[in-house]
mmCIF file of C-alpha atoms and ligand atoms in Angstrom:
data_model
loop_
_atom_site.group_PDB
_atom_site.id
_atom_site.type_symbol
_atom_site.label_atom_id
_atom_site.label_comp_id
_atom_site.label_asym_id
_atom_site.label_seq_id
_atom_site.Cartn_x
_atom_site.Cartn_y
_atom_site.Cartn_z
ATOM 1 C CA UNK T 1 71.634 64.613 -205.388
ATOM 2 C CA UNK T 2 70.926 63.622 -208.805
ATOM 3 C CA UNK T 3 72.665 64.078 -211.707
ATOM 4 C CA UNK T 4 69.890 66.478 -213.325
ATOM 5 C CA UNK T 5 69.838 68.815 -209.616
ATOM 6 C CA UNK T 6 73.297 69.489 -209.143
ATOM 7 C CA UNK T 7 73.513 73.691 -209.903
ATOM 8 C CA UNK T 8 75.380 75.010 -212.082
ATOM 9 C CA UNK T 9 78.735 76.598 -210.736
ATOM 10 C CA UNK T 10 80.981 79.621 -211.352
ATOM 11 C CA UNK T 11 84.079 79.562 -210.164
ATOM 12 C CA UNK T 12 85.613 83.378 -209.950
ATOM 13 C CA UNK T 13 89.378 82.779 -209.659
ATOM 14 C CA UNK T 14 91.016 79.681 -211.814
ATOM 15 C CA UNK T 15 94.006 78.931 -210.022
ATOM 16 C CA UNK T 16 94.995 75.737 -208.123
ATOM 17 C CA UNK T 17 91.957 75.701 -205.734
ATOM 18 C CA UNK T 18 89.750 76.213 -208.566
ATOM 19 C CA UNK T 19 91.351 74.065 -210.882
ATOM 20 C CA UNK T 20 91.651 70.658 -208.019
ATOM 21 C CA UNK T 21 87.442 71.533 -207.308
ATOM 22 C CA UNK T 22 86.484 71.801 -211.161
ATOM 23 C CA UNK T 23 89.247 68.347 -211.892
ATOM 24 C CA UNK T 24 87.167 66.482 -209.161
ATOM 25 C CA UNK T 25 83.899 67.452 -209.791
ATOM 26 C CA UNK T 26 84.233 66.384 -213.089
ATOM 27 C CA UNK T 27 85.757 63.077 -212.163
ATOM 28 C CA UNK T 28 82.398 62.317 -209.470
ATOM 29 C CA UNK T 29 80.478 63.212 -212.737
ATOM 30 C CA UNK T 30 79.568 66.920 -212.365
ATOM 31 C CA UNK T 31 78.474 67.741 -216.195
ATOM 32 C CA UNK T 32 80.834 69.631 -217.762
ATOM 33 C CA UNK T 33 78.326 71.977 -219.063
ATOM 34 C CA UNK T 34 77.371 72.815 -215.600
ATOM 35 C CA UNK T 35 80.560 74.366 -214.637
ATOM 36 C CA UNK T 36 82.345 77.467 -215.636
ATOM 37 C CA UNK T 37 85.323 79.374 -214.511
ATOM 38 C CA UNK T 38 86.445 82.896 -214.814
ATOM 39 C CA UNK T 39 89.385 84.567 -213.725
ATOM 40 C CA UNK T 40 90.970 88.448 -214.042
ATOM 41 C CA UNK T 41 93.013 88.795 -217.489
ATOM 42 C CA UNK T 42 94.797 85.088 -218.334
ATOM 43 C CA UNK T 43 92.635 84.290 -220.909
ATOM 44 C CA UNK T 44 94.994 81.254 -221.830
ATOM 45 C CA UNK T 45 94.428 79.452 -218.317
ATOM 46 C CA UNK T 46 91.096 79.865 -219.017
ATOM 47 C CA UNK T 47 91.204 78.093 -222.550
ATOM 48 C CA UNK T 48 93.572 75.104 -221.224
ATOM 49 C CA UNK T 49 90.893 74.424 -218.171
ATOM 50 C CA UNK T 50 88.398 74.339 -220.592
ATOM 51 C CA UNK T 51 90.278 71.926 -223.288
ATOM 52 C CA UNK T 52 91.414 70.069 -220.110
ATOM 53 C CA UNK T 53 88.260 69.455 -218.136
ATOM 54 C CA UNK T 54 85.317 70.354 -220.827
ATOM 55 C CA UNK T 55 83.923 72.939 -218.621
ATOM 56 C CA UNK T 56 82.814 76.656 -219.951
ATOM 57 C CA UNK T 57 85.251 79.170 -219.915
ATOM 58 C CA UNK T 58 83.815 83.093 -219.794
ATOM 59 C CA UNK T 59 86.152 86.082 -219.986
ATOM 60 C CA UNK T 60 83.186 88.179 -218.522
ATOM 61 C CA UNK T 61 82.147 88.159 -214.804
ATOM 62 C CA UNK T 62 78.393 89.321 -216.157
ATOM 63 C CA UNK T 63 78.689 85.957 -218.280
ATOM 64 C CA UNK T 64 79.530 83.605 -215.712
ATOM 65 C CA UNK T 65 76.845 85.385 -213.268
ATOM 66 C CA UNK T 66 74.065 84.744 -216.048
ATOM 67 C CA UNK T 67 75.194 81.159 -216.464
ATOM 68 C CA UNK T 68 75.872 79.900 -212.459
ATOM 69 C CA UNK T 69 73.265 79.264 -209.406
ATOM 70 C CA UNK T 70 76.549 78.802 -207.196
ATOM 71 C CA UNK T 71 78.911 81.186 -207.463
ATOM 72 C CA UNK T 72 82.495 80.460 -206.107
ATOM 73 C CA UNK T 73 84.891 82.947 -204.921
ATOM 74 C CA UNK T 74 88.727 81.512 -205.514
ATOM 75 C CA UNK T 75 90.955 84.331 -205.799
ATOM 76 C CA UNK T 76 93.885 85.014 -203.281
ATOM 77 C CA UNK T 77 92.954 87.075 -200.096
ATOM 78 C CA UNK T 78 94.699 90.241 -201.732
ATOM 79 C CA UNK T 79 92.358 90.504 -204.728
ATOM 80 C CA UNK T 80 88.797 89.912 -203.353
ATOM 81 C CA UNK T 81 87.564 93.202 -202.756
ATOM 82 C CA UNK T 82 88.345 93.939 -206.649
ATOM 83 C CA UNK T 83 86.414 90.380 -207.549
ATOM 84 C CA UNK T 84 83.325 91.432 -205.519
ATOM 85 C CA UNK T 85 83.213 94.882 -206.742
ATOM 86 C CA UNK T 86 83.500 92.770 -210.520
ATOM 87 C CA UNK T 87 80.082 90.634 -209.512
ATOM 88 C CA UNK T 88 78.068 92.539 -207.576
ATOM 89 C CA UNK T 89 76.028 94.292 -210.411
ATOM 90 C CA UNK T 90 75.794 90.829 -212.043
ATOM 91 C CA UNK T 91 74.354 89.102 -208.805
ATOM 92 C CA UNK T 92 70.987 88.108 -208.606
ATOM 93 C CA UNK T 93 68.351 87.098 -205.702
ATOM 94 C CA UNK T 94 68.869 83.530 -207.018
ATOM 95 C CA UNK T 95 72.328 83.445 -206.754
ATOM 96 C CA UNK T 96 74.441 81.985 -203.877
ATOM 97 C CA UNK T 97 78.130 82.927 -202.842
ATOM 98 C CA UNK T 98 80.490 80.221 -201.853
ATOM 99 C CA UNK T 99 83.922 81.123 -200.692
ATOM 100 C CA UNK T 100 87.259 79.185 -200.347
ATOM 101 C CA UNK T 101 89.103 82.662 -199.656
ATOM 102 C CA UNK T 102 91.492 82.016 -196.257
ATOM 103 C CA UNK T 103 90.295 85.292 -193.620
ATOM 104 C CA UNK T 104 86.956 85.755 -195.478
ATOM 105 C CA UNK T 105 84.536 86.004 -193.164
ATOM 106 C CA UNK T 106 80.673 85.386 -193.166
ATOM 107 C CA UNK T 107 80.171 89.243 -192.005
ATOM 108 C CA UNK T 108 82.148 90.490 -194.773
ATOM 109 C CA UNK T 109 80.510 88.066 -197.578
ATOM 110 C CA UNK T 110 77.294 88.729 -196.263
ATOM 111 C CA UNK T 111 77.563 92.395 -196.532
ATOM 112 C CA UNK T 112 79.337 92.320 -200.083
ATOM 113 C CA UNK T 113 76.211 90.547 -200.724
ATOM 114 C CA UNK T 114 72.965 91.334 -198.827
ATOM 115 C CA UNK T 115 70.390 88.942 -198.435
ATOM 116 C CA UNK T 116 72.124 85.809 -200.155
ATOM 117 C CA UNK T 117 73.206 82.783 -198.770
ATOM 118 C CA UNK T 118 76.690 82.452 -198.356
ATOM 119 C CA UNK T 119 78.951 79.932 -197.256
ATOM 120 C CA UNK T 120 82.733 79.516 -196.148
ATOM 121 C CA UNK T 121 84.732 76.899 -196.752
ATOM 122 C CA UNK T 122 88.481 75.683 -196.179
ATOM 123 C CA UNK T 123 89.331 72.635 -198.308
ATOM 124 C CA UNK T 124 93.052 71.920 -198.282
ATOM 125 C CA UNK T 125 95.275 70.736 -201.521
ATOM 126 C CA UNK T 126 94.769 66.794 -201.695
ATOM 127 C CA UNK T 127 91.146 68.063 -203.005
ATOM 128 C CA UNK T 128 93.228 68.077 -206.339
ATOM 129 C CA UNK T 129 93.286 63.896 -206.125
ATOM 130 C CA UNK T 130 90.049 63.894 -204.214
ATOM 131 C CA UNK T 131 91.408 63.423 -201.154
ATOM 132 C CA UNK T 132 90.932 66.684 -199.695
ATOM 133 C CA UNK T 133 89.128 67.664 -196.846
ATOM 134 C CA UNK T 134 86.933 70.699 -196.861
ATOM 135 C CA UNK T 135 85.361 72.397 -193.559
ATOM 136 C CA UNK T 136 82.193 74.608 -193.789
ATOM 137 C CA UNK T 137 80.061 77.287 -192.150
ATOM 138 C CA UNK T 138 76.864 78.393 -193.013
ATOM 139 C CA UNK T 139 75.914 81.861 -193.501
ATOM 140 C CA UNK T 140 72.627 83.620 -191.682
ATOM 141 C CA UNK T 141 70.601 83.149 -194.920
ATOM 142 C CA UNK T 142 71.735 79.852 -195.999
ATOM 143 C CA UNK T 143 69.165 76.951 -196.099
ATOM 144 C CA UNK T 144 69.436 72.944 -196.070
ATOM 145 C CA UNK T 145 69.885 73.181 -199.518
ATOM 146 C CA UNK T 146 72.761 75.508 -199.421
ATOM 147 C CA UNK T 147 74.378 72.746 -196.708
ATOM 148 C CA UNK T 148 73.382 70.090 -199.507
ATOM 149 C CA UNK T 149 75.007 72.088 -201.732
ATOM 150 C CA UNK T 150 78.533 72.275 -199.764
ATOM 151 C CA UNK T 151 78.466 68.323 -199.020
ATOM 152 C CA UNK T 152 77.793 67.125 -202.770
ATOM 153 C CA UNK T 153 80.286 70.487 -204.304
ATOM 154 C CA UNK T 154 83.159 70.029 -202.111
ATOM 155 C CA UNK T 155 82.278 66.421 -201.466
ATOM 156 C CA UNK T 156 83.265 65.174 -204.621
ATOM 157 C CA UNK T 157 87.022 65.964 -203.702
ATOM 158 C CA UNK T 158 86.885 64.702 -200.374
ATOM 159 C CA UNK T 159 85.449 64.632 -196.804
ATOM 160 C CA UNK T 160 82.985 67.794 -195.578
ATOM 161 C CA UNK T 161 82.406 68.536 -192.262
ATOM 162 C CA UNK T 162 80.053 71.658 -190.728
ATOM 163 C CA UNK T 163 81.638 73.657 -188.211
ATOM 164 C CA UNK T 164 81.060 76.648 -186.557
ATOM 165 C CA UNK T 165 82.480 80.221 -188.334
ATOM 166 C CA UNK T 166 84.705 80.691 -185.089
ATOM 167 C CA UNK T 167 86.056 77.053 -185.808
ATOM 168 C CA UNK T 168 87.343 77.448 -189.242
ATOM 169 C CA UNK T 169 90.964 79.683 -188.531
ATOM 170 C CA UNK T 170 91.752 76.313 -186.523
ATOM 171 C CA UNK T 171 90.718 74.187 -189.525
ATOM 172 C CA UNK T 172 92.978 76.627 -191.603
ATOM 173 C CA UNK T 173 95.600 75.804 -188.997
ATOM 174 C CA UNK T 174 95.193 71.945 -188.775
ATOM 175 C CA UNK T 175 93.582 70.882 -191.978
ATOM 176 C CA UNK T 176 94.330 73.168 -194.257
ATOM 177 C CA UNK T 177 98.259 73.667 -193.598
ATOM 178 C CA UNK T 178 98.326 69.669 -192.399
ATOM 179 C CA UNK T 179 98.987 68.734 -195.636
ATOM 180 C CA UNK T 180 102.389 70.620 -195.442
ATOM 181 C CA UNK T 181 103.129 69.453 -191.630
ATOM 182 C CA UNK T 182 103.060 65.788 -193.573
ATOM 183 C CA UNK T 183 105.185 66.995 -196.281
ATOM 184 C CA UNK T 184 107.879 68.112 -193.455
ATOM 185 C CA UNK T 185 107.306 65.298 -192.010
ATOM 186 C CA UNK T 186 108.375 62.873 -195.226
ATOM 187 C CA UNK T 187 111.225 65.108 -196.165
ATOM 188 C CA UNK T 188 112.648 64.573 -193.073
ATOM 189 C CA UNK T 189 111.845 60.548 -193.360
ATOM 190 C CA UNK T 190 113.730 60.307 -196.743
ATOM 191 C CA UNK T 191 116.576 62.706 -195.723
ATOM 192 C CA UNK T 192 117.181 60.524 -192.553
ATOM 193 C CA UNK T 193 117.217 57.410 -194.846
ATOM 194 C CA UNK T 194 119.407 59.060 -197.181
ATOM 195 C CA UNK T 195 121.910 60.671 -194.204
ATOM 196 C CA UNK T 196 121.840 56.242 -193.096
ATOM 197 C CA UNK T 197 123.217 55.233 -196.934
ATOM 198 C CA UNK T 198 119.577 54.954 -199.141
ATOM 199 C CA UNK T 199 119.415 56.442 -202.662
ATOM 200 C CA UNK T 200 117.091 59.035 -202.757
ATOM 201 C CA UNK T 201 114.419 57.444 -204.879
ATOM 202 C CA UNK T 202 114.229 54.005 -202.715
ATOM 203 C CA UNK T 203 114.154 56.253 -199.520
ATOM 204 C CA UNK T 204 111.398 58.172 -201.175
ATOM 205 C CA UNK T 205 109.677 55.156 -201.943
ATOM 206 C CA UNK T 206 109.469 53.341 -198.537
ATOM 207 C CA UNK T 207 108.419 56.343 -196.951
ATOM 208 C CA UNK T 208 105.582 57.816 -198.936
ATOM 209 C CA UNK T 209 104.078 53.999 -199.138
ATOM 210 C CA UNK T 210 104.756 53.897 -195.282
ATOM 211 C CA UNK T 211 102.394 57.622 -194.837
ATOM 212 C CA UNK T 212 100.081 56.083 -197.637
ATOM 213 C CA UNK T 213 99.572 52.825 -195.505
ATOM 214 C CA UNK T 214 99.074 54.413 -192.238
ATOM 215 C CA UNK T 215 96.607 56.472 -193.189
ATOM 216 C CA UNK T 216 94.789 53.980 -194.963
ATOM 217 C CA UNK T 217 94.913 52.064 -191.485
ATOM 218 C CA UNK T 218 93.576 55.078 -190.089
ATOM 219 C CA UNK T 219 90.640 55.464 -191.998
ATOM 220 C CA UNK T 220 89.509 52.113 -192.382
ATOM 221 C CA UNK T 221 90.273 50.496 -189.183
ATOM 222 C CA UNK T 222 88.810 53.363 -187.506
ATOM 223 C CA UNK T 223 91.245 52.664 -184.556
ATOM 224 C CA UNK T 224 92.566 54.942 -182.245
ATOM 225 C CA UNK T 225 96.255 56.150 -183.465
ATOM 226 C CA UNK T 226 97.965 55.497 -179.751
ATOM 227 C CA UNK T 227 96.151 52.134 -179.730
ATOM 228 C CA UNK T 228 97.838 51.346 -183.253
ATOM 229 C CA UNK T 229 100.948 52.901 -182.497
ATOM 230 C CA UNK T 230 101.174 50.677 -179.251
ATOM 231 C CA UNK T 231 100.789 47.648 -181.384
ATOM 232 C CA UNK T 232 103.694 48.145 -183.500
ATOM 233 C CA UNK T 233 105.867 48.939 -180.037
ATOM 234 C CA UNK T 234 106.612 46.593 -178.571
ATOM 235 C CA UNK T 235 108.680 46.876 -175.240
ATOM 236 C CA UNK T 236 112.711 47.320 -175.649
ATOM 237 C CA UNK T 237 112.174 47.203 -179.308
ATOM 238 C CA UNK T 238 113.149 49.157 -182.052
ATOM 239 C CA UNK T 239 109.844 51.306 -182.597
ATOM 240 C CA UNK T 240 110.269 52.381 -179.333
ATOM 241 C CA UNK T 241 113.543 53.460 -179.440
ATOM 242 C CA UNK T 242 112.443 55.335 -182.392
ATOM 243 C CA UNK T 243 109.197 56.734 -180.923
ATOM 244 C CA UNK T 244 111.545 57.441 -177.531
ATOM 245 C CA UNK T 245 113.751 59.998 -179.773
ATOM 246 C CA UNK T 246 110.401 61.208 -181.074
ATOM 247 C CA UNK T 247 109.009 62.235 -177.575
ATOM 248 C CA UNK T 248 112.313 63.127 -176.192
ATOM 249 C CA UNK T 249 112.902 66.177 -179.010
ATOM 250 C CA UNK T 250 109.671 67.561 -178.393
ATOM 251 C CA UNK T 251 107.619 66.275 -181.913
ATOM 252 C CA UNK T 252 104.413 65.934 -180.019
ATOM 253 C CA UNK T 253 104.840 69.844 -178.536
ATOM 254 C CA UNK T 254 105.801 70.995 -181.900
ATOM 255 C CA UNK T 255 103.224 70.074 -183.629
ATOM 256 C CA UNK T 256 101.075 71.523 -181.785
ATOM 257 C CA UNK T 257 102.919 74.710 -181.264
ATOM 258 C CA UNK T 258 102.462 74.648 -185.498
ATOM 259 C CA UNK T 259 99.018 74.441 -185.397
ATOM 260 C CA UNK T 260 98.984 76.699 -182.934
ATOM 261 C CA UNK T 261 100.544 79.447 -184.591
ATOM 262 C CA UNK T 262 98.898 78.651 -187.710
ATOM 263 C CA UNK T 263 95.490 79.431 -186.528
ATOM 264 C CA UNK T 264 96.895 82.597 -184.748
ATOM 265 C CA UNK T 265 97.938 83.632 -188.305
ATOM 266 C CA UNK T 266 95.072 82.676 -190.066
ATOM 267 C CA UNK T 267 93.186 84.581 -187.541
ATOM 268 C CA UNK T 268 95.474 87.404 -187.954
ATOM 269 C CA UNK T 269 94.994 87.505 -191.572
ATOM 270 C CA UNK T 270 91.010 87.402 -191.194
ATOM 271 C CA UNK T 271 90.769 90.853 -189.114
HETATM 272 N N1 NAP V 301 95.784 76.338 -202.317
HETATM 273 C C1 NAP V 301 95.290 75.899 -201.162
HETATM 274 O O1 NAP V 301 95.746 74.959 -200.504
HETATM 275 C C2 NAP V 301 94.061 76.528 -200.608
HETATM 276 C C3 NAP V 301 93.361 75.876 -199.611
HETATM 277 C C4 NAP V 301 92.202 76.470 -199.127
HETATM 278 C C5 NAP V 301 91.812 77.695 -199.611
HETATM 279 N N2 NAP V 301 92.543 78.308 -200.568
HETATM 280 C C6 NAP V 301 92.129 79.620 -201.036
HETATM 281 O O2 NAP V 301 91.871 79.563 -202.404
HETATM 282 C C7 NAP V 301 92.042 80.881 -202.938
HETATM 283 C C8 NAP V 301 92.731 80.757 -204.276
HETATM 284 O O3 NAP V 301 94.028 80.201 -204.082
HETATM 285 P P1 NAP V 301 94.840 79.615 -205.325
HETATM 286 O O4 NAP V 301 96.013 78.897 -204.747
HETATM 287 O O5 NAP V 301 93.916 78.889 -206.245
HETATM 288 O O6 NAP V 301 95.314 81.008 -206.036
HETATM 289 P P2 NAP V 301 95.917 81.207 -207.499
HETATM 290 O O7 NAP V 301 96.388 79.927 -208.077
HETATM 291 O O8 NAP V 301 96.857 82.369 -207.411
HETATM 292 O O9 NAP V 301 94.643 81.682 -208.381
HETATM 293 C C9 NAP V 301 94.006 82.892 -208.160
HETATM 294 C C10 NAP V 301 93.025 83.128 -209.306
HETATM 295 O O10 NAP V 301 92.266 84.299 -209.006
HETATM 296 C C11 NAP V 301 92.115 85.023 -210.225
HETATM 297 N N3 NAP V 301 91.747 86.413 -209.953
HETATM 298 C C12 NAP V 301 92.463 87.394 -209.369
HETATM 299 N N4 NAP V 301 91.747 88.546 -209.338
HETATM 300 C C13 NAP V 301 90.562 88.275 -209.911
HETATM 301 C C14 NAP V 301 89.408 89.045 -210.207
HETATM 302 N N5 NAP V 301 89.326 90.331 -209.891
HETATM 303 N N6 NAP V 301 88.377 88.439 -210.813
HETATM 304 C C15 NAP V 301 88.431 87.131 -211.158
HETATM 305 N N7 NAP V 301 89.497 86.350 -210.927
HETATM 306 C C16 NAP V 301 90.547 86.914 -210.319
HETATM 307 C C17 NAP V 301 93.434 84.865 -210.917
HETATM 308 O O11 NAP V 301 93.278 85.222 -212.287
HETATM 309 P P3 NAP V 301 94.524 85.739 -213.185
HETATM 310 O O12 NAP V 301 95.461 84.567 -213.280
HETATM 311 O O13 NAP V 301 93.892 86.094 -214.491
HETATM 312 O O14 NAP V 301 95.121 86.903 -212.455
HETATM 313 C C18 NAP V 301 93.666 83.368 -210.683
HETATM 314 O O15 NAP V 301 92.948 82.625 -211.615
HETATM 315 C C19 NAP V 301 92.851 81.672 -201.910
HETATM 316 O O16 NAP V 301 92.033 82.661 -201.343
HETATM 317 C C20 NAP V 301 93.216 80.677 -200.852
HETATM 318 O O17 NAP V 301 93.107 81.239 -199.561
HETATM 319 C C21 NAP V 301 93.664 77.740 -201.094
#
């Protein structure tokens, strides 16, 4: 899309989700000018986002509606009834309703707002050093240009992929908690190399490089993760003593017992 198309964007809500989207559009080049965020009373949040990112910053819901095409919903779960309520006299036929919300479903967006296209998405926290990943569904009135939309918005912090609606409480389970599932993980790394005699920082150090690096192998090698995990085991060696201890306490099972559970939640949460 170029620079001259991309919409102009509201975000309602300017907490962390709101605040890693608006620090990585801005760093793919979204004009600042072109986005502006809103949220219920802390007027001071909204003055530092603006100093920090040169984006617009309106205290009024009826403001930010006149200004945005896209309008992003980014408040918690708890307070979205009370942020629709806010927008819907200020929404227009031209407008177009994006939510991050976790348990807001297409149904209920598409009621709050009849006849506009609507999408739901589930980035997850790395979006704040564009490395997120964000998930998608499309609403009944949403077009190609609203799936555009999605890919270039929530593209410039990170990967986008389309899924089905009934597909996105197990992307809230594996994508969007993952990031935390990693974060166990490396605490455990660095206290184990801490427990064996490391200081904390070098501990810290070899492990997050040793995440970073895998991952990068990962992604650009494009390999299968047993086939790259078999090359670095080689029989009677130490990686598979490791990897041995690994299988024998039941990692594999409980990770997916987490993302298990996870989706049931986020499922929960949604109905
Ligand atoms: N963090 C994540 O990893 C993640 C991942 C995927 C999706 N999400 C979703 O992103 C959403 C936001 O999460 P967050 O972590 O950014 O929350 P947050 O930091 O608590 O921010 C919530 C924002 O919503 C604003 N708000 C509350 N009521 C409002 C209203 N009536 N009108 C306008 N703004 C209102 C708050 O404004 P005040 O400060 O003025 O009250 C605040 O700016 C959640 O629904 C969550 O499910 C989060």
């Amino acid at each position: 899309m170029e620079r001259t198309e991309l919409p102009k964007v509201g975000f309602v809500g300017a907490g962390n989700m709101a605040e890693a989207l608006v620090g990585g559009m801005r760093a793919a080049g979204w004009p600042g000018d072109r986005i502006a965020v809103t949220n219920r009373s802390n007027r001071a949040r909204l003055a530092s986002l603006a100093a920090q990112y040169g984006v617009l910053a309106f205290p009024e819901k009826r403001q930010l509606c006149d200004h945005a095409e896209v309008l992003v919903l980014a408040v918690k779960p708890k307070d979205v009834a009370e942020a629709v309520s806010q927008l819907q006299p200020h929404v227009r036929p031209h407008h177009r309703v994006f939510s991050v919300v976790a348990g807001l479903t297409l149904a209920r967006l598409e009621e709050a707002f009849p006849g506009l296209p609507v999408v739901r998405a589930m980035p997850n926290t790395p979006s704040a050093v564009r490395e997120g990943v964000t998930a998608y569904a499309l609403g009944r009135h949403a077009s190609g240009r609203d799936a555009e939309l999605a890919r270039v918005l929530f593209g410039s912090v990170g990967a986008v992929v389309e899924v089905p609606e009934e597909r996105i409480d197990l992307v809230t389970g594996l994508s969007g908690s993952g990031p935390a599932y990693v974060f166990f993980l490396v605490e455990s790394l660095i206290e184990a190399g801490v427990r064996a005699g490391l200081a904390p920082e070098v501990a810290r150090d070899l492990v997050v490089q040793t995440v970073f690096g895998a991952a990068r192998m990962l992604r650009e090698t494009g390999e299968d993760p047993a086939e790259l995990r078999r090359r670095v085991t080689s029989p009677g060696g130490t990686t598979m003593a490791g990897v041995g201890a690994l299988e024998e306490h039941g990692v594999r099972g409980a990770l997916v017992e987490a993302v298990r559970r996870a989706t049931l939640r986020a499922r929960e949460l949604a109905s």
